[in-house]
Each structure stands twice: as C-alpha cells, then as structure tokens.
mmCIF file of C-alpha atoms and ligand atoms in Angstrom:
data_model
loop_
_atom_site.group_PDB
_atom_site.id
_atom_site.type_symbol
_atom_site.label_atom_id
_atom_site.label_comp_id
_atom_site.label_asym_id
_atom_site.label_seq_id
_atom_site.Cartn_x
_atom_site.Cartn_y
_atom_site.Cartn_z
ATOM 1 C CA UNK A 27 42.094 203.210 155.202
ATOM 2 C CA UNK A 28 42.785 206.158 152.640
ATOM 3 C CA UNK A 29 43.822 204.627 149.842
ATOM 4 C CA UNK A 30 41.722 201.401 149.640
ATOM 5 C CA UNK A 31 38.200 200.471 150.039
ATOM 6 C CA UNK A 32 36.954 197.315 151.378
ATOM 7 C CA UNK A 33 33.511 196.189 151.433
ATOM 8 C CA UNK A 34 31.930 192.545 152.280
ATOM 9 C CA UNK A 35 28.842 191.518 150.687
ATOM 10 C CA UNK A 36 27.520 187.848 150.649
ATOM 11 C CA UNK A 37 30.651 186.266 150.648
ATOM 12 C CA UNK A 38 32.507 188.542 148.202
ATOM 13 C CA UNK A 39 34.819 191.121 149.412
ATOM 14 C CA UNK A 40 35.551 193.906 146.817
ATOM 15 C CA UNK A 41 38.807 195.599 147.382
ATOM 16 C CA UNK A 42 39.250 198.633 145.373
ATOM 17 C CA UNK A 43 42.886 200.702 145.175
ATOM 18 C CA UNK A 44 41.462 204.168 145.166
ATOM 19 C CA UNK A 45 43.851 207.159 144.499
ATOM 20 C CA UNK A 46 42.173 208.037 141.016
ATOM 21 C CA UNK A 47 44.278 211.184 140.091
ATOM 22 C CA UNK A 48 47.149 209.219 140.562
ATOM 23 C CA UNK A 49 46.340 206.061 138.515
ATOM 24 C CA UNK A 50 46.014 204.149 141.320
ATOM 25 C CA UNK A 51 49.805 204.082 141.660
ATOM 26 C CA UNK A 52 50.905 202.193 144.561
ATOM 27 C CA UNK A 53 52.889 204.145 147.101
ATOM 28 C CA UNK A 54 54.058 202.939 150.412
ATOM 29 C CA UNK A 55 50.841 203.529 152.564
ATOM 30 C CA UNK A 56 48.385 202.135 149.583
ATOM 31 C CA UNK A 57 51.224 198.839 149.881
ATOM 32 C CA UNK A 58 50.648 198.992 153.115
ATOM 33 C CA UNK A 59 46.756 199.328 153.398
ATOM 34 C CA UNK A 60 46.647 196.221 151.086
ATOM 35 C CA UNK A 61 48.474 194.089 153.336
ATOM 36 C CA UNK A 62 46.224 195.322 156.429
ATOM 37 C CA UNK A 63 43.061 194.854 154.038
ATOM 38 C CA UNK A 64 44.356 190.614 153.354
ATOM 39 C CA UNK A 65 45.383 190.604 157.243
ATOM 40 C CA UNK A 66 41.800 191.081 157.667
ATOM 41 C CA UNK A 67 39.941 189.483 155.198
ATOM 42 C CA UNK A 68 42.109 186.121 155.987
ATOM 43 C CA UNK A 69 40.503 185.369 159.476
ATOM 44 C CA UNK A 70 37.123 186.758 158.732
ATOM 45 C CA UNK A 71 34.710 184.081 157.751
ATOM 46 C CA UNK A 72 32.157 186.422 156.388
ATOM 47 C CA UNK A 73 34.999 186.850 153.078
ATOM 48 C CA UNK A 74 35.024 183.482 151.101
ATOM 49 C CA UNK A 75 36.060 185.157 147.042
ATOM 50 C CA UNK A 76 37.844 188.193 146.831
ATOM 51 C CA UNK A 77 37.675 190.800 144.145
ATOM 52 C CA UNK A 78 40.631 193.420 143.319
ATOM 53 C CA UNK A 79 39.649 196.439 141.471
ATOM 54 C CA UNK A 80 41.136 199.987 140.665
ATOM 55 C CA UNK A 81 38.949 202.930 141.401
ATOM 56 C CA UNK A 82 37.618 205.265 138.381
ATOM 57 C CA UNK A 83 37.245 204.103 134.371
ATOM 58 C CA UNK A 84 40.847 205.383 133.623
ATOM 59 C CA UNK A 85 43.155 202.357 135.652
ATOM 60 C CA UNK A 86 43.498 199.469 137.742
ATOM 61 C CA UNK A 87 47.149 200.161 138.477
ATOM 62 C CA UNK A 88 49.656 202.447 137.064
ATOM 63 C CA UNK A 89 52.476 201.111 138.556
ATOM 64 C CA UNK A 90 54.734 201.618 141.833
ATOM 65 C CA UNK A 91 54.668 205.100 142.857
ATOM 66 C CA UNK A 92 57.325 206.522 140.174
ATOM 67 C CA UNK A 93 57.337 210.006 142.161
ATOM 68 C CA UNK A 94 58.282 208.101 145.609
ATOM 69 C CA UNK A 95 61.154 206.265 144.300
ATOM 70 C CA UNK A 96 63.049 208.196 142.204
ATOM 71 C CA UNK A 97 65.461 209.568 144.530
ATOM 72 C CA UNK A 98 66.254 205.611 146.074
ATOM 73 C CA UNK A 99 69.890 204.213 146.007
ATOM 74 C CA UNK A 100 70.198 200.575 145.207
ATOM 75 C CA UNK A 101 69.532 199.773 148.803
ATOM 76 C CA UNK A 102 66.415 201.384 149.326
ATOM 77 C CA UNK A 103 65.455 200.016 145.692
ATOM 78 C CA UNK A 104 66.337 196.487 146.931
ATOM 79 C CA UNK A 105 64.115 196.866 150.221
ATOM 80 C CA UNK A 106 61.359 198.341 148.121
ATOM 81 C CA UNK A 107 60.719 195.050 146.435
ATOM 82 C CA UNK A 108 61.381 192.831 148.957
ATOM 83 C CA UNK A 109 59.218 194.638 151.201
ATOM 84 C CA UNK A 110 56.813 194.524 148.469
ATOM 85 C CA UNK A 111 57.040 190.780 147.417
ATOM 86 C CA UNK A 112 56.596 189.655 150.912
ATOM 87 C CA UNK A 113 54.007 192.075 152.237
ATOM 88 C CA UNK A 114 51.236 192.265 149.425
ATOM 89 C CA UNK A 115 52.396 190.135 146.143
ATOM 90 C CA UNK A 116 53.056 186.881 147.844
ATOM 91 C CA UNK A 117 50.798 187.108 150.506
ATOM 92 C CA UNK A 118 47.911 187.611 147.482
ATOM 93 C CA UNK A 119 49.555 184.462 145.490
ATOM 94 C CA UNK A 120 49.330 182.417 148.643
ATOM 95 C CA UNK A 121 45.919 183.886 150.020
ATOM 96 C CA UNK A 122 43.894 180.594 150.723
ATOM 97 C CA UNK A 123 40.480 182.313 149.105
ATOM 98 C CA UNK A 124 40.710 182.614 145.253
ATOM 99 C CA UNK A 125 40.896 186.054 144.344
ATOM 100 C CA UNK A 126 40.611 187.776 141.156
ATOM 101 C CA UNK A 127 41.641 190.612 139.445
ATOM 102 C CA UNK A 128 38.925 192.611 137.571
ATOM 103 C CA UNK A 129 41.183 194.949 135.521
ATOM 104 C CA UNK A 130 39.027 198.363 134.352
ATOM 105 C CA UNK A 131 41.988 200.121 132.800
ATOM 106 C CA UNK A 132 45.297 200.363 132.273
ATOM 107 C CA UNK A 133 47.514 197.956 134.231
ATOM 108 C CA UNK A 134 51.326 198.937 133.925
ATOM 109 C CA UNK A 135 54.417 197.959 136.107
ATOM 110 C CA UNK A 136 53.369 197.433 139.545
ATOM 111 C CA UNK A 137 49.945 197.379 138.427
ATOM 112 C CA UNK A 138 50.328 194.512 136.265
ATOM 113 C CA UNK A 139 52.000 192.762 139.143
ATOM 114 C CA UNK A 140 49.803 192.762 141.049
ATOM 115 C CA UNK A 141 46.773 191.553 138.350
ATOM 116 C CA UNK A 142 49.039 188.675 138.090
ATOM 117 C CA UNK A 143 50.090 188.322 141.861
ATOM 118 C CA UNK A 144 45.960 187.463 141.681
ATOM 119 C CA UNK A 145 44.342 184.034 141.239
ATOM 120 C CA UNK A 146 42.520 184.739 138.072
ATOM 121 C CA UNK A 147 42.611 187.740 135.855
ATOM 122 C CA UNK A 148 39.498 189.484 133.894
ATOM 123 C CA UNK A 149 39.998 192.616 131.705
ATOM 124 C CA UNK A 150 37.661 195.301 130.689
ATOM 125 C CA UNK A 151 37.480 195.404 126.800
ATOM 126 C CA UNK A 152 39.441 199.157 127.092
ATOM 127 C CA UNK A 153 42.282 197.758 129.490
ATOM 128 C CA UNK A 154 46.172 198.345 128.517
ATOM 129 C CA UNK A 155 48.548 196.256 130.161
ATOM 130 C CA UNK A 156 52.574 196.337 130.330
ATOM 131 C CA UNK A 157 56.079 196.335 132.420
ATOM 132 C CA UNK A 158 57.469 199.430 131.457
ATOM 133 C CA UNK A 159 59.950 199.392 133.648
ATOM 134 C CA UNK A 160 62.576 199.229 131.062
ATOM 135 C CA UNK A 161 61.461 202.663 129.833
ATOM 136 C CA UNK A 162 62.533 203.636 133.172
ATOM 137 C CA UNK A 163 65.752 202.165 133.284
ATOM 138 C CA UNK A 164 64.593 199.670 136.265
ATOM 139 C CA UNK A 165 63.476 196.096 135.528
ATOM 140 C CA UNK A 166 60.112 194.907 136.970
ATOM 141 C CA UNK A 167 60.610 194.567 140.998
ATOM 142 C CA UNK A 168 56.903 192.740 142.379
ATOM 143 C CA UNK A 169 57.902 189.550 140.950
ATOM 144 C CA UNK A 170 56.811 190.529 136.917
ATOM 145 C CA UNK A 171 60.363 189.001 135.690
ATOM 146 C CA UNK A 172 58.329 185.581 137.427
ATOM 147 C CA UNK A 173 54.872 185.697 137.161
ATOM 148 C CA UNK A 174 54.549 187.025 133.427
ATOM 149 C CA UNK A 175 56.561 184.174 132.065
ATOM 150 C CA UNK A 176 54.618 181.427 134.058
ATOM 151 C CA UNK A 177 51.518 182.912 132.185
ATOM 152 C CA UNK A 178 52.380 183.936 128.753
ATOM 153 C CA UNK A 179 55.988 182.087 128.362
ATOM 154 C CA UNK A 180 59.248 183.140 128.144
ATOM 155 C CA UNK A 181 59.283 184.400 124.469
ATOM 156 C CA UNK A 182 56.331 186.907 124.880
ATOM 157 C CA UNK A 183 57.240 188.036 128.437
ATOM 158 C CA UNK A 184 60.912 189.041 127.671
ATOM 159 C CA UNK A 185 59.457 190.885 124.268
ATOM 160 C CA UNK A 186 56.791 192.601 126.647
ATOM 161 C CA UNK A 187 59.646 193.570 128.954
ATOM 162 C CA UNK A 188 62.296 194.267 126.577
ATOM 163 C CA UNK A 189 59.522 196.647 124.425
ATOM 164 C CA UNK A 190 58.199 198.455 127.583
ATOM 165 C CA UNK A 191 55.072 198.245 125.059
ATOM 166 C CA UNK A 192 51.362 197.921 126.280
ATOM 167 C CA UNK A 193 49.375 194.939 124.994
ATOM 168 C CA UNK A 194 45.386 195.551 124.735
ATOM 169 C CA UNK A 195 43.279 193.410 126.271
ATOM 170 C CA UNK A 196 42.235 191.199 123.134
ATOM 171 C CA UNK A 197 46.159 190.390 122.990
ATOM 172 C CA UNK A 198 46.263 189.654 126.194
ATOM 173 C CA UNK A 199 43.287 187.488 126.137
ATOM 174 C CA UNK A 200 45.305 185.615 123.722
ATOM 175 C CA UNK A 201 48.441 185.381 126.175
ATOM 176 C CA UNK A 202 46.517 183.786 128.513
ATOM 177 C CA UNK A 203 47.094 186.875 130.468
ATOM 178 C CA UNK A 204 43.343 187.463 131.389
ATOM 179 C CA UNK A 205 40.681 185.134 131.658
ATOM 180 C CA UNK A 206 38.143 186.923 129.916
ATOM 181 C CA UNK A 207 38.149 190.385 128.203
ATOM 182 C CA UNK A 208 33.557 192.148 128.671
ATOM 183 C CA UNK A 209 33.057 195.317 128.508
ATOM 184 C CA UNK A 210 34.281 197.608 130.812
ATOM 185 C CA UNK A 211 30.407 197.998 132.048
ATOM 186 C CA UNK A 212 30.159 194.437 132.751
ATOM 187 C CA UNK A 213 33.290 193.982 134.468
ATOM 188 C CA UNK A 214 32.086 194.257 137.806
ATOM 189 C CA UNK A 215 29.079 191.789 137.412
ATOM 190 C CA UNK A 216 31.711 189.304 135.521
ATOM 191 C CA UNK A 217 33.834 189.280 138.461
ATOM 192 C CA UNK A 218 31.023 188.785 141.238
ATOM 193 C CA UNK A 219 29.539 185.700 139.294
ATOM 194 C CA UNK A 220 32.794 184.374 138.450
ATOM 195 C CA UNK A 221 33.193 184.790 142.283
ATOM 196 C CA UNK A 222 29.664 183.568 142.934
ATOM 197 C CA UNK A 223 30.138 180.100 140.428
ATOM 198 C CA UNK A 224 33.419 179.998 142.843
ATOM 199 C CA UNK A 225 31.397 180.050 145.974
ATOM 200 C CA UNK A 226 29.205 177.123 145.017
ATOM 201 C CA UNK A 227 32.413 174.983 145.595
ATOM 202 C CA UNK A 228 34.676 174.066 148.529
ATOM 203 C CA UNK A 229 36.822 177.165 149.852
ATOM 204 C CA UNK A 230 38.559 174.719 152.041
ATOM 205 C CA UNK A 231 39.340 172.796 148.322
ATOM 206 C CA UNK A 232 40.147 176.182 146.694
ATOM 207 C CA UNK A 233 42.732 176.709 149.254
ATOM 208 C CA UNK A 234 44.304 173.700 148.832
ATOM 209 C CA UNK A 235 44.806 173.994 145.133
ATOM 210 C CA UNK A 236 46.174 177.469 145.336
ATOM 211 C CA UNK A 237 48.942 175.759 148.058
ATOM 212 C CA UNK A 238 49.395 172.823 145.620
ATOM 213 C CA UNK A 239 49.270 174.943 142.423
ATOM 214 C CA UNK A 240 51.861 177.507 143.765
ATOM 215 C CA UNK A 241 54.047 173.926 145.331
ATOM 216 C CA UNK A 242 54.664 173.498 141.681
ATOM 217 C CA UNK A 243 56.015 176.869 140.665
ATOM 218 C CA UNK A 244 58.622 177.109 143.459
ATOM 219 C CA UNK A 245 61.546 175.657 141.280
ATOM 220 C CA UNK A 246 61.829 179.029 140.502
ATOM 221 C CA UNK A 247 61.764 181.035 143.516
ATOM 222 C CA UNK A 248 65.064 181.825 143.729
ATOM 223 C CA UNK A 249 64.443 184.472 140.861
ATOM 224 C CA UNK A 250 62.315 186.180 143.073
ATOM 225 C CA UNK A 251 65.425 187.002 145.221
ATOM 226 C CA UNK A 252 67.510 187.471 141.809
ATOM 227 C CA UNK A 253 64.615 190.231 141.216
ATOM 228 C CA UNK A 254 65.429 191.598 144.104
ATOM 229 C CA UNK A 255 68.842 192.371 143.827
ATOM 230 C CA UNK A 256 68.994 193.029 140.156
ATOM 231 C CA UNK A 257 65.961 195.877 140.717
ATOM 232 C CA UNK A 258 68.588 197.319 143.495
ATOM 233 C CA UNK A 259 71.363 197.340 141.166
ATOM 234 C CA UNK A 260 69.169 199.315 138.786
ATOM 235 C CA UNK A 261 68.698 202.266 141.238
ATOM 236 C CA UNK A 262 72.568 203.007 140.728
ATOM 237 C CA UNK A 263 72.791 203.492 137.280
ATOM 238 C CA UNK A 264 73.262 206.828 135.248
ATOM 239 C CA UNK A 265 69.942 205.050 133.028
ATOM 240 C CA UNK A 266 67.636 204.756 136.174
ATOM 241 C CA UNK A 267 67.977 208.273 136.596
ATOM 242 C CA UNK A 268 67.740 209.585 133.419
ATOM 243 C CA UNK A 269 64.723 207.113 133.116
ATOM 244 C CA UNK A 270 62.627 208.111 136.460
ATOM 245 C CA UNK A 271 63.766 211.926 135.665
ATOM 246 C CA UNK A 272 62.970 211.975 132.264
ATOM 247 C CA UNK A 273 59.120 210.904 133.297
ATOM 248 C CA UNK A 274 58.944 213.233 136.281
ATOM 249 C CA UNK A 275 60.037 216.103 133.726
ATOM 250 C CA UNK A 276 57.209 214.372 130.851
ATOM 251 C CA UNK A 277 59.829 214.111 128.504
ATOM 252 C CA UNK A 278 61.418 211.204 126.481
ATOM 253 C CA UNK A 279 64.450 209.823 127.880
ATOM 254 C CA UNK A 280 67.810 209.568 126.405
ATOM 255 C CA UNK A 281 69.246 206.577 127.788
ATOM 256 C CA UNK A 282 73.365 206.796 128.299
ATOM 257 C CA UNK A 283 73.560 203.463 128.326
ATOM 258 C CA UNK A 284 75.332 203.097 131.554
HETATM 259 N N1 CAA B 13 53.730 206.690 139.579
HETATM 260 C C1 CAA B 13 53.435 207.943 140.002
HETATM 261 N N2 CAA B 13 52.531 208.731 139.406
HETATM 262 C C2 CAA B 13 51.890 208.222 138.331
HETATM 263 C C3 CAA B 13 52.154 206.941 137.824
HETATM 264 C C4 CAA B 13 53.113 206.160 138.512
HETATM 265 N N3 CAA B 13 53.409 204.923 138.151
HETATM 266 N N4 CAA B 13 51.389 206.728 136.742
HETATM 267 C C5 CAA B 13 50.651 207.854 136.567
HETATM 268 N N5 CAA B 13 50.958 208.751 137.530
HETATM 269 C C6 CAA B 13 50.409 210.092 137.710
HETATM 270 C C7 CAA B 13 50.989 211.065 136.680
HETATM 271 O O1 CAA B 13 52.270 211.538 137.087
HETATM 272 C C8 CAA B 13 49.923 212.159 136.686
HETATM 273 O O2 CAA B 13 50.097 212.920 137.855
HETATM 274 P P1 CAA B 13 50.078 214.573 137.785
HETATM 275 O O3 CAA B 13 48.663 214.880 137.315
HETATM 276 O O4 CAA B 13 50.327 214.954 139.207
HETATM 277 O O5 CAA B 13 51.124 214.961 136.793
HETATM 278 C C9 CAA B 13 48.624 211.360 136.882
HETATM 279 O O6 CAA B 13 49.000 210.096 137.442
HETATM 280 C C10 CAA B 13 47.883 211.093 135.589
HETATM 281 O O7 CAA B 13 48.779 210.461 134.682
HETATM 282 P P2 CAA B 13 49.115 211.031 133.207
HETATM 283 O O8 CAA B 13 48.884 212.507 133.154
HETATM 284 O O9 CAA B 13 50.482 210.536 132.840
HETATM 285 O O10 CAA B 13 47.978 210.283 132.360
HETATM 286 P P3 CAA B 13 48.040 209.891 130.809
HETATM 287 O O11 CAA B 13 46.663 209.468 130.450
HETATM 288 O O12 CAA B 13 48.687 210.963 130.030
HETATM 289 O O13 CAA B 13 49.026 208.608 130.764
HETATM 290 C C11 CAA B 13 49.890 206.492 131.513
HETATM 291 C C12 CAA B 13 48.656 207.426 131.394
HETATM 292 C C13 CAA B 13 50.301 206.041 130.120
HETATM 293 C C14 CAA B 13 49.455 205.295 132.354
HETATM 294 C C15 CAA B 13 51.041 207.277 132.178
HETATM 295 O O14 CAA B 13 50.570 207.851 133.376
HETATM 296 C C16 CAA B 13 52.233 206.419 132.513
HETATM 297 O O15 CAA B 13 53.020 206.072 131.646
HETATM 298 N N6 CAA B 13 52.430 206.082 133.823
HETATM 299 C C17 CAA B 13 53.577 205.366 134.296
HETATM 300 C C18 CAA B 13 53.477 203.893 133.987
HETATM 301 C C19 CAA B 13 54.727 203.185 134.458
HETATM 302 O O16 CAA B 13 55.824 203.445 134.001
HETATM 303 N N7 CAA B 13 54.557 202.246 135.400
HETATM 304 C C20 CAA B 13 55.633 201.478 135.933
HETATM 305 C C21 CAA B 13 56.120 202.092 137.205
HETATM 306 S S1 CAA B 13 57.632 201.386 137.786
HETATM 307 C C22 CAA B 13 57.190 199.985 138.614
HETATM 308 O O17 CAA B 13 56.024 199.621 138.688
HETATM 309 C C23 CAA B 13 58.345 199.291 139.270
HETATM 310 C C24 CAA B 13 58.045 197.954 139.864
HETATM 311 O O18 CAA B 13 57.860 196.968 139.159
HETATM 312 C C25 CAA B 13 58.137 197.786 141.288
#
C-alpha cells in the first residue's frame, strides 16, 4: 500500500494515512487502501485495538481529495459518497474492534469524517477540526450531516456546517467531539494506552457494544442516503464550481448563489 501504513504490534494495529504534502487528503486509491487495510485487520487475530493516525505534525485529514473531484457531475458526486460511506466510513463504525482516532492536526471535511466514523476520538492540543464543505459549495458527503450531530447536537453541528469554521481542539473537547485533547507529543502514547486499558477487557464484549451502540442510532439512517443524493445535487450547481475552482485557483470564492 502507497498511501497507508499498517503495522501490528502487541495487539494494537496503527494505521497511518500517509500522503503528507497533500494533507493526507483522501483520494480514491488512499479510500481504497483503507478498506483493504480493515479487510485485513478484521480476520487477523493478532489486531485486537486499532489506532487511526495521519502521517507528519501538520494533519490527520484534510478532507476528500478537492483536486480529484472537481470536475464530477452530480452522478459521479453521488457515487463518490456512497462508495465512500459503504467502503471505509461504515465499515470503520461497524468494525467489531474499537478503534480510535488519534487526531495530530488539522481534521477538515473528509478528514473529520472519518475521526468521527471512529470509535473514540483523541486530539493533539494543536488540532483544527471542521466541515468546510459549505465553503465549497458541497455539503459534507462521508456521513458528517450524521455523525457530527449524534456527537455535538444539532445546534452546534449545523453552526459548524453552516460557518465552514474550524473549532480548536479545547472547543472541541467541550463538544464532546474528542475524548481527550495532550499534547501533540503525547498523542501517540495516549492512544496506545487508551488502546492497551481497552485490551484488558473482552474484544468479543467490545464488539458487541459497538453492534448494540450503533442498533440505536439507525432511526436515522435514512439521512445517510438523503446525504447521498443531496451531495450529488451539489455537483450541479453554478456554487460547487465556483467553490472547488475558487480553491484550486487559492482564491476566495464569490458564491452566485445558484
Ligand atoms: N484536497 C486536495 N488537496 C488538498 C486538500 C484537499 N482537501 N487539502 C490540502 N490540500 C493540498 C493543497 O492543495 C496543497 O497542495 P499544493 O502544495 O500542491 O498546492 C497542500 O495540500 C498543502 O495545503 P495548503 O498549501 O493549502 O496548506 P495551508 O497550511 O496553507 O492550509 C488547510 C491548510 C487550511 C488545511 C488548507 O489546505 C485547506 O483549506 N484544505 C482544504 C480543506 C477542505 O476544504 N476540506 C474539505 C474537502 S471536501 C470534502 O471533504 C467533501 C466530503 O465530505 C466528502
């Protein structure tokens, strides 16, 4: 795998999304090396807490690959996060071995997605999270119009969406958003004994509460699919590509509105 590094050591597999230049930004192939990466760690025995990581000081995620997409109709937008939901976001909600999210850095859009897609969520003291989608003239498509308001409530999601803003990591310990908030030099060793105080309990257990936790959220899944569609329709207004344009070109965008 290019994009994503796996290692296994006493129990705790440490998966880290590694395209540094580019924020960690999840194109199709790093999507796709995720999915591979949980296809394997899900029958191997030797994995019993997984960690998610980005690699370098600077981000855990950036966000879906702006560059990729920008050229999508509402079709292709559509199948992107479908594709998405059902190949890394859900299968991560629904992995049977707790995983967690150590976020080192910024965590925007998809990135954010999939911190919360995680089990549990711990933040260096210098991470930055956010959907900015909105800024883009898209809406969050890897199930942020869900997840964020099962965690911090309706109120402060739609603000966080309807602002595009980033949040630090104090304010998001206050959310709820993250667990914890260390410094950025102790996130690591956080993560691996939150994982090891994990370990000292039943996995079998753990995976029953994630299916039992996640039983109790699916009253809403039907605005996973209303995600879908709605981040389609987005790809075929004049906003979307004045929005994706406007950051390609590093300039502000000037929305028309329709
Ligand atoms: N997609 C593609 N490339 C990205 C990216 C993204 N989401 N985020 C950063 N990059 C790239 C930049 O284009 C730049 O590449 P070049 O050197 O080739 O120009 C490189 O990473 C470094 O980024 P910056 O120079 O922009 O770094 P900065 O420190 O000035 O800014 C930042 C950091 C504020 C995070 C800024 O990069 C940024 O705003 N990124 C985009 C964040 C965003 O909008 N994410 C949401 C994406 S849409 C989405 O995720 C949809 C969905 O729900 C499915």
């Amino acid at each position: 795998m290019e994009n994503v590094q796996l290692t296994i050591v006493d129990g705790i597999a440490m998966l880290v999304i590694n395209r540094p230049k580019q924020l960690n930004a999840l194109n199709k192939q790093t999507l796709s090396e995720i999915n591979e990466a949980f296809e394997y760690m899900r029958d191997n025995d030797a994995v019993k807490v997984v960690i998610m990581t980005g690699a370098g000081e600077k981000a855990f995620v950036a966000g879906a690959d702006i560059k990729e997409f920008a050229d999508f109709s509402g079709a292709e937008g559509s199948d992107l996060a479908k594709t998405g939901h059902m190949t890394v976001f859900n299968v991560i909600e629904e992995f049977s071995k707790p995983v967690i999210a150590a976020i080192n850095g910024f965590a925007l859009g998809g990135g954010l997605e999939l911190a919360m897609a995680a089990h549990v969520r711990i933040a260096s003291d210098n991470a930055r999270m956010g959907l900015p989608e909105t800024s883009l003239g898209v809406i969050p498509g890897y199930g942020g119009t869900q997840r964020l308001p099962q965690l911090i409530g309706k109120g402060r999601a739609l603000e966080m969406i309807f602002s595009a803003k980033m949040i630090d990591a104090s304010t998001a310990l206050n959310y709820g958003l993250v667990n914890a908030v260390v410094p950025q030099e102790a996130l690591q060793a956080t993560a691996e004994k939150m994982a090891r105080d994990f370990m000292k309990n039943s996995i079998v257990a753990m995976g029953y509460a994630i299916e039992a936790v996640n039983a109790g959220m699916l009253e809403g899944a039907i605005g996973y699919d209303v995600e879908v569609q709605a981040f389609g329709d987005c790809f075929e207004t004049a906003d979307f590509k004045e929005g994706t344009t406007a950051f390609l070109e590093k300039r502000k965008p000037q929305f028309p509105g329709a």
